[in-house]
């Protein structure tokens, strides 16, 4: 079997592929929610080794990809201010706003700094009391607790020159929105393992019941993904739709009580726009009133942003699983990692970047063939 | 930044009334907050995301995942030279004020 020797345990991988083949009697479409899972799937050719009947649809689980253009533009405006040190994770540097990105703003002289952790940004604030330090707080339920803790610490330590530009998103409302779409083809979900490490599994039974879909909490390693697929297909073939945990070494049913308590203190649920998808009710977090003083949007009054999305980019359809990346006319042509039109190409966790990196090109062009 | 990376706790200290640790990610050592997994001990493995331990992990799983993430380039992404990567991706010069010219690896850049 092609690529099989790349699995950490090829014998177990073959057994899982054989099991999946044995139980599959008809076509099924599964969505892997997490961008990390997408990369593992494409890197190891899992989608190509599965029975033809099983289609993997790539989900919206890349935080960089779904951060709305308006927030990127606000980040760029705040970062351009001379009194500001703007701190971000490295993977946001080249996400395109309306015409520029953080890399370009830095090149023009802004004080943009890459940090590993939000606590690093807080430390910069302590060391620079005469500057405003803003941290770009994006991400899913995995990233929100660290950012919540950082705001909590800022308040506790009385650090008043720190603020958070918040654009946190929540997975369960996105699953609900995907299932409600009239064009939805998804019949089962591989839920994002590390999101569940924090949140546990309590939010999923209602979704599985309401939409009649199996939801299997799944890790990132190839064998984890195969096990997730095996369990989802077994349920579908049996006409079941329950929630299963196929990543028990990292996920407990109740999640992380300490992280959930901090989230409940620092954030409150809000409607949130997802880049390429649009508004999803109750799909995000913002700072709760108690911590509103640390909200960079309020502190810097960034309003009146005129956003301008690419008219060519189809990343919204990729994020919802309506098309595969290489079905977009711009893919690998005017849209490449060097000149990304949308965040799904610029983010290393984006589905378009995964397809490009691992050469899933229908008609590889000159530039594409030089990659890797 | 999406994935959480396993690491081994090397030492633990209180800092600003917060439980912090030095954690080793296959050779790269970073400061990590233990407040969400307060019972971690030196020698334990944890899943760490953006400087926060999120859950304990057994040693074998941790080592397997670290190996996979290294092969996938996740460690370079997480701990490497973000400005250098952005400059290469953009086909541009590294902006001023972002450190020395590109280095040849994760370890050199990320070790404290």
PDB file of C-alpha atoms in Angstrom, chain A residues 53-232:
ATOM      1  CA  UNK A  53     -16.569   5.438  -0.813  1.00  0.00           C
ATOM      2  CA  UNK A  54     -15.155   7.555   2.000  1.00  0.00           C
ATOM      3  CA  UNK A  55     -14.645  11.229   1.325  1.00  0.00           C
ATOM      4  CA  UNK A  56     -12.867  13.492   3.789  1.00  0.00           C
ATOM      5  CA  UNK A  57     -14.104  17.067   3.729  1.00  0.00           C
ATOM      6  CA  UNK A  58     -11.791  19.649   5.221  1.00  0.00           C
ATOM      7  CA  UNK A  59     -13.372  21.789   7.930  1.00  0.00           C
ATOM      8  CA  UNK A  60     -13.014  25.335   9.221  1.00  0.00           C
ATOM      9  CA  UNK A  61     -10.624  24.488  12.045  1.00  0.00           C
ATOM     10  CA  UNK A  62      -7.785  26.838  11.219  1.00  0.00           C
ATOM     11  CA  UNK A  63      -7.919  29.876  13.514  1.00  0.00           C
ATOM     12  CA  UNK A  64      -5.746  31.970  11.230  1.00  0.00           C
ATOM     13  CA  UNK A  65      -8.011  31.198   8.273  1.00  0.00           C
ATOM     14  CA  UNK A  66     -11.277  32.166   9.903  1.00  0.00           C
ATOM     15  CA  UNK A  67     -10.154  35.404  11.566  1.00  0.00           C
ATOM     16  CA  UNK A  68     -12.319  38.014   9.851  1.00  0.00           C
ATOM     17  CA  UNK A  69     -10.814  40.567   7.523  1.00  0.00           C
ATOM     18  CA  UNK A  70     -12.219  43.400   9.629  1.00  0.00           C
ATOM     19  CA  UNK A  71     -10.213  42.247  12.667  1.00  0.00           C
ATOM     20  CA  UNK A  72      -7.041  41.926  10.561  1.00  0.00           C
ATOM     21  CA  UNK A  73      -7.565  45.470   9.324  1.00  0.00           C
ATOM     22  CA  UNK A  74      -8.105  46.662  12.901  1.00  0.00           C
ATOM     23  CA  UNK A  75      -4.896  44.897  13.919  1.00  0.00           C
ATOM     24  CA  UNK A  76      -3.023  46.653  11.113  1.00  0.00           C
ATOM     25  CA  UNK A  77      -4.421  50.028  12.116  1.00  0.00           C
ATOM     26  CA  UNK A  78      -3.510  49.552  15.791  1.00  0.00           C
ATOM     27  CA  UNK A  79      -0.067  48.147  14.944  1.00  0.00           C
ATOM     28  CA  UNK A  80       0.672  51.234  12.829  1.00  0.00           C
ATOM     29  CA  UNK A  81       0.317  53.594  15.782  1.00  0.00           C
ATOM     30  CA  UNK A  82       3.676  54.948  17.007  1.00  0.00           C
ATOM     31  CA  UNK A  83       2.837  54.442  20.691  1.00  0.00           C
ATOM     32  CA  UNK A  84       1.988  50.745  20.212  1.00  0.00           C
ATOM     33  CA  UNK A  85       4.008  47.548  20.455  1.00  0.00           C
ATOM     34  CA  UNK A  86       1.860  45.003  18.642  1.00  0.00           C
ATOM     35  CA  UNK A  87       2.449  41.363  19.606  1.00  0.00           C
ATOM     36  CA  UNK A  88       1.244  38.380  17.620  1.00  0.00           C
ATOM     37  CA  UNK A  89       1.835  34.717  16.981  1.00  0.00           C
ATOM     38  CA  UNK A  90       4.106  34.248  13.974  1.00  0.00           C
ATOM     39  CA  UNK A  91       1.476  32.662  11.773  1.00  0.00           C
ATOM     40  CA  UNK A  92      -0.518  35.913  11.586  1.00  0.00           C
ATOM     41  CA  UNK A  93       2.303  37.889   9.950  1.00  0.00           C
ATOM     42  CA  UNK A  94       1.281  37.287   6.368  1.00  0.00           C
ATOM     43  CA  UNK A  95      -2.496  36.975   6.646  1.00  0.00           C
ATOM     44  CA  UNK A  96      -3.757  39.514   4.141  1.00  0.00           C
ATOM     45  CA  UNK A  97      -5.916  42.392   5.297  1.00  0.00           C
ATOM     46  CA  UNK A  98      -7.408  44.796   2.798  1.00  0.00           C
ATOM     47  CA  UNK A  99      -4.189  45.334   0.854  1.00  0.00           C
ATOM     48  CA  UNK A 100      -1.427  44.747   3.416  1.00  0.00           C
ATOM     49  CA  UNK A 101      -0.374  42.478   6.262  1.00  0.00           C
ATOM     50  CA  UNK A 102       1.572  42.682   9.551  1.00  0.00           C
ATOM     51  CA  UNK A 103       4.816  41.866   7.726  1.00  0.00           C
ATOM     52  CA  UNK A 104       4.379  44.894   5.483  1.00  0.00           C
ATOM     53  CA  UNK A 105       3.357  47.134   8.395  1.00  0.00           C
ATOM     54  CA  UNK A 106       6.532  46.078  10.203  1.00  0.00           C
ATOM     55  CA  UNK A 107       8.574  46.804   7.079  1.00  0.00           C
ATOM     56  CA  UNK A 108       7.089  50.304   7.101  1.00  0.00           C
ATOM     57  CA  UNK A 109       8.451  50.870  10.599  1.00  0.00           C
ATOM     58  CA  UNK A 110       5.763  49.671  13.012  1.00  0.00           C
ATOM     59  CA  UNK A 111       6.830  47.894  16.215  1.00  0.00           C
ATOM     60  CA  UNK A 112       5.397  44.431  15.577  1.00  0.00           C
ATOM     61  CA  UNK A 113       6.809  41.576  17.659  1.00  0.00           C
ATOM     62  CA  UNK A 114       6.355  37.839  17.397  1.00  0.00           C
ATOM     63  CA  UNK A 115       5.766  36.057  20.688  1.00  0.00           C
ATOM     64  CA  UNK A 116       5.473  32.384  21.559  1.00  0.00           C
ATOM     65  CA  UNK A 117       2.956  32.933  24.347  1.00  0.00           C
ATOM     66  CA  UNK A 118       0.557  35.735  25.348  1.00  0.00           C
ATOM     67  CA  UNK A 119       2.452  35.868  28.646  1.00  0.00           C
ATOM     68  CA  UNK A 120       5.487  37.040  26.643  1.00  0.00           C
ATOM     69  CA  UNK A 121       3.404  40.015  25.476  1.00  0.00           C
ATOM     70  CA  UNK A 122       2.463  40.787  29.071  1.00  0.00           C
ATOM     71  CA  UNK A 123       6.144  40.745  29.988  1.00  0.00           C
ATOM     72  CA  UNK A 124       6.859  43.224  27.190  1.00  0.00           C
ATOM     73  CA  UNK A 125       4.152  45.458  28.671  1.00  0.00           C
ATOM     74  CA  UNK A 126       5.843  45.296  32.092  1.00  0.00           C
ATOM     75  CA  UNK A 127       9.169  46.218  30.522  1.00  0.00           C
ATOM     76  CA  UNK A 128       7.714  49.105  28.480  1.00  0.00           C
ATOM     77  CA  UNK A 129       5.404  51.037  30.820  1.00  0.00           C
ATOM     78  CA  UNK A 130       5.390  54.105  28.555  1.00  0.00           C
ATOM     79  CA  UNK A 131       4.118  52.142  25.519  1.00  0.00           C
ATOM     80  CA  UNK A 132       0.794  50.466  24.791  1.00  0.00           C
ATOM     81  CA  UNK A 133       1.235  46.727  24.258  1.00  0.00           C
ATOM     82  CA  UNK A 134      -1.490  44.945  22.314  1.00  0.00           C
ATOM     83  CA  UNK A 135      -1.722  41.182  21.879  1.00  0.00           C
ATOM     84  CA  UNK A 136      -3.601  39.710  18.926  1.00  0.00           C
ATOM     85  CA  UNK A 137      -5.859  37.173  20.637  1.00  0.00           C
ATOM     86  CA  UNK A 138      -7.176  34.831  17.985  1.00  0.00           C
ATOM     87  CA  UNK A 139      -7.935  31.130  18.051  1.00  0.00           C
ATOM     88  CA  UNK A 140     -10.344  28.427  19.143  1.00  0.00           C
ATOM     89  CA  UNK A 141     -11.108  26.984  22.556  1.00  0.00           C
ATOM     90  CA  UNK A 142      -7.513  25.757  22.819  1.00  0.00           C
ATOM     91  CA  UNK A 143      -6.015  29.249  22.612  1.00  0.00           C
ATOM     92  CA  UNK A 144      -8.679  31.184  24.481  1.00  0.00           C
ATOM     93  CA  UNK A 145      -7.716  29.941  27.990  1.00  0.00           C
ATOM     94  CA  UNK A 146      -4.089  31.141  27.695  1.00  0.00           C
ATOM     95  CA  UNK A 147      -5.297  34.528  26.493  1.00  0.00           C
ATOM     96  CA  UNK A 148      -7.918  34.657  29.248  1.00  0.00           C
ATOM     97  CA  UNK A 149      -5.253  33.897  31.854  1.00  0.00           C
ATOM     98  CA  UNK A 150      -3.048  36.665  30.452  1.00  0.00           C
ATOM     99  CA  UNK A 151      -5.795  39.278  30.804  1.00  0.00           C
ATOM    100  CA  UNK A 152      -6.538  37.970  34.293  1.00  0.00           C
ATOM    101  CA  UNK A 153      -2.839  38.337  35.173  1.00  0.00           C
ATOM    102  CA  UNK A 154      -2.698  41.848  33.707  1.00  0.00           C
ATOM    103  CA  UNK A 155      -5.553  42.893  35.963  1.00  0.00           C
ATOM    104  CA  UNK A 156      -4.133  41.109  39.001  1.00  0.00           C
ATOM    105  CA  UNK A 157      -0.692  42.701  38.535  1.00  0.00           C
ATOM    106  CA  UNK A 158      -2.163  46.131  37.743  1.00  0.00           C
ATOM    107  CA  UNK A 159      -0.575  46.291  34.274  1.00  0.00           C
ATOM    108  CA  UNK A 160      -2.650  48.955  32.574  1.00  0.00           C
ATOM    109  CA  UNK A 161      -0.708  49.369  29.301  1.00  0.00           C
ATOM    110  CA  UNK A 162      -1.716  45.897  28.049  1.00  0.00           C
ATOM    111  CA  UNK A 163      -4.764  45.052  25.976  1.00  0.00           C
ATOM    112  CA  UNK A 164      -6.115  42.199  23.861  1.00  0.00           C
ATOM    113  CA  UNK A 165      -7.482  42.437  20.338  1.00  0.00           C
ATOM    114  CA  UNK A 166      -9.959  39.586  20.640  1.00  0.00           C
ATOM    115  CA  UNK A 167     -11.246  37.346  17.891  1.00  0.00           C
ATOM    116  CA  UNK A 168     -11.878  34.007  19.556  1.00  0.00           C
ATOM    117  CA  UNK A 169     -14.156  31.455  17.960  1.00  0.00           C
ATOM    118  CA  UNK A 170     -15.974  28.346  19.216  1.00  0.00           C
ATOM    119  CA  UNK A 171     -16.251  25.052  17.351  1.00  0.00           C
ATOM    120  CA  UNK A 172     -19.717  23.695  18.273  1.00  0.00           C
ATOM    121  CA  UNK A 173     -21.690  26.626  16.757  1.00  0.00           C
ATOM    122  CA  UNK A 174     -19.624  26.208  13.573  1.00  0.00           C
ATOM    123  CA  UNK A 175     -20.555  22.521  13.367  1.00  0.00           C
ATOM    124  CA  UNK A 176     -24.181  23.522  13.846  1.00  0.00           C
ATOM    125  CA  UNK A 177     -23.938  26.165  11.096  1.00  0.00           C
ATOM    126  CA  UNK A 178     -22.293  23.721   8.686  1.00  0.00           C
ATOM    127  CA  UNK A 179     -25.036  21.144   9.278  1.00  0.00           C
ATOM    128  CA  UNK A 180     -27.764  23.753   8.771  1.00  0.00           C
ATOM    129  CA  UNK A 181     -26.444  24.786   5.360  1.00  0.00           C
ATOM    130  CA  UNK A 182     -28.660  23.492   2.547  1.00  0.00           C
ATOM    131  CA  UNK A 183     -25.532  22.501   0.601  1.00  0.00           C
ATOM    132  CA  UNK A 184     -24.081  20.457   3.458  1.00  0.00           C
ATOM    133  CA  UNK A 185     -22.859  16.985   2.532  1.00  0.00           C
ATOM    134  CA  UNK A 186     -21.220  16.129   5.864  1.00  0.00           C
ATOM    135  CA  UNK A 187     -22.508  12.948   7.521  1.00  0.00           C
ATOM    136  CA  UNK A 188     -20.056  12.636  10.400  1.00  0.00           C
ATOM    137  CA  UNK A 189     -17.418  14.693  12.215  1.00  0.00           C
ATOM    138  CA  UNK A 190     -13.918  14.053  13.468  1.00  0.00           C
ATOM    139  CA  UNK A 191     -13.914  16.614  16.292  1.00  0.00           C
ATOM    140  CA  UNK A 192     -10.749  18.581  17.084  1.00  0.00           C
ATOM    141  CA  UNK A 193      -8.879  16.790  19.867  1.00  0.00           C
ATOM    142  CA  UNK A 194      -7.176  19.670  21.613  1.00  0.00           C
ATOM    143  CA  UNK A 195     -10.315  21.809  21.635  1.00  0.00           C
ATOM    144  CA  UNK A 196     -11.891  18.948  23.584  1.00  0.00           C
ATOM    145  CA  UNK A 197      -8.850  18.749  25.872  1.00  0.00           C
ATOM    146  CA  UNK A 198     -10.046  22.115  27.173  1.00  0.00           C
ATOM    147  CA  UNK A 199     -13.817  21.985  26.701  1.00  0.00           C
ATOM    148  CA  UNK A 200     -14.505  18.281  27.135  1.00  0.00           C
ATOM    149  CA  UNK A 201     -17.339  16.689  25.202  1.00  0.00           C
ATOM    150  CA  UNK A 202     -20.479  18.077  26.851  1.00  0.00           C
ATOM    151  CA  UNK A 203     -21.406  20.339  23.935  1.00  0.00           C
ATOM    152  CA  UNK A 204     -21.524  17.534  21.366  1.00  0.00           C
ATOM    153  CA  UNK A 205     -24.343  15.067  22.260  1.00  0.00           C
ATOM    154  CA  UNK A 206     -27.012  17.660  21.472  1.00  0.00           C
ATOM    155  CA  UNK A 207     -25.429  18.366  18.067  1.00  0.00           C
ATOM    156  CA  UNK A 208     -25.096  14.659  17.264  1.00  0.00           C
ATOM    157  CA  UNK A 209     -28.724  14.107  18.191  1.00  0.00           C
ATOM    158  CA  UNK A 210     -30.184  17.142  16.465  1.00  0.00           C
ATOM    159  CA  UNK A 211     -28.352  16.615  13.187  1.00  0.00           C
ATOM    160  CA  UNK A 212     -28.153  12.825  13.287  1.00  0.00           C
ATOM    161  CA  UNK A 213     -24.359  12.810  12.875  1.00  0.00           C
ATOM    162  CA  UNK A 214     -21.709  10.770  14.660  1.00  0.00           C
ATOM    163  CA  UNK A 215     -19.063  12.961  16.308  1.00  0.00           C
ATOM    164  CA  UNK A 216     -15.771  11.249  17.147  1.00  0.00           C
ATOM    165  CA  UNK A 217     -13.185  13.204  19.138  1.00  0.00           C
ATOM    166  CA  UNK A 218      -9.943  12.583  17.243  1.00  0.00           C
ATOM    167  CA  UNK A 219      -6.234  13.350  17.634  1.00  0.00           C
ATOM    168  CA  UNK A 220      -3.685  14.430  15.035  1.00  0.00           C
ATOM    169  CA  UNK A 221      -1.445  11.478  14.484  1.00  0.00           C
ATOM    170  CA  UNK A 222      -2.222   9.354  11.430  1.00  0.00           C
ATOM    171  CA  UNK A 223      -3.267   6.383  13.524  1.00  0.00           C
ATOM    172  CA  UNK A 224      -5.537   8.614  15.626  1.00  0.00           C
ATOM    173  CA  UNK A 225      -7.207   9.873  12.486  1.00  0.00           C
ATOM    174  CA  UNK A 226      -7.680   6.358  11.113  1.00  0.00           C
ATOM    175  CA  UNK A 227      -9.230   5.274  14.385  1.00  0.00           C
ATOM    176  CA  UNK A 228     -11.553   8.282  14.292  1.00  0.00           C
ATOM    177  CA  UNK A 229     -12.610   7.434  10.744  1.00  0.00           C
ATOM    178  CA  UNK A 230     -13.120   3.774  11.654  1.00  0.00           C
ATOM    179  CA  UNK A 231     -15.416   4.668  14.530  1.00  0.00           C
ATOM    180  CA  UNK A 232     -17.386   7.246  12.536  1.00  0.00           C
TER     181      UNK A 232
END
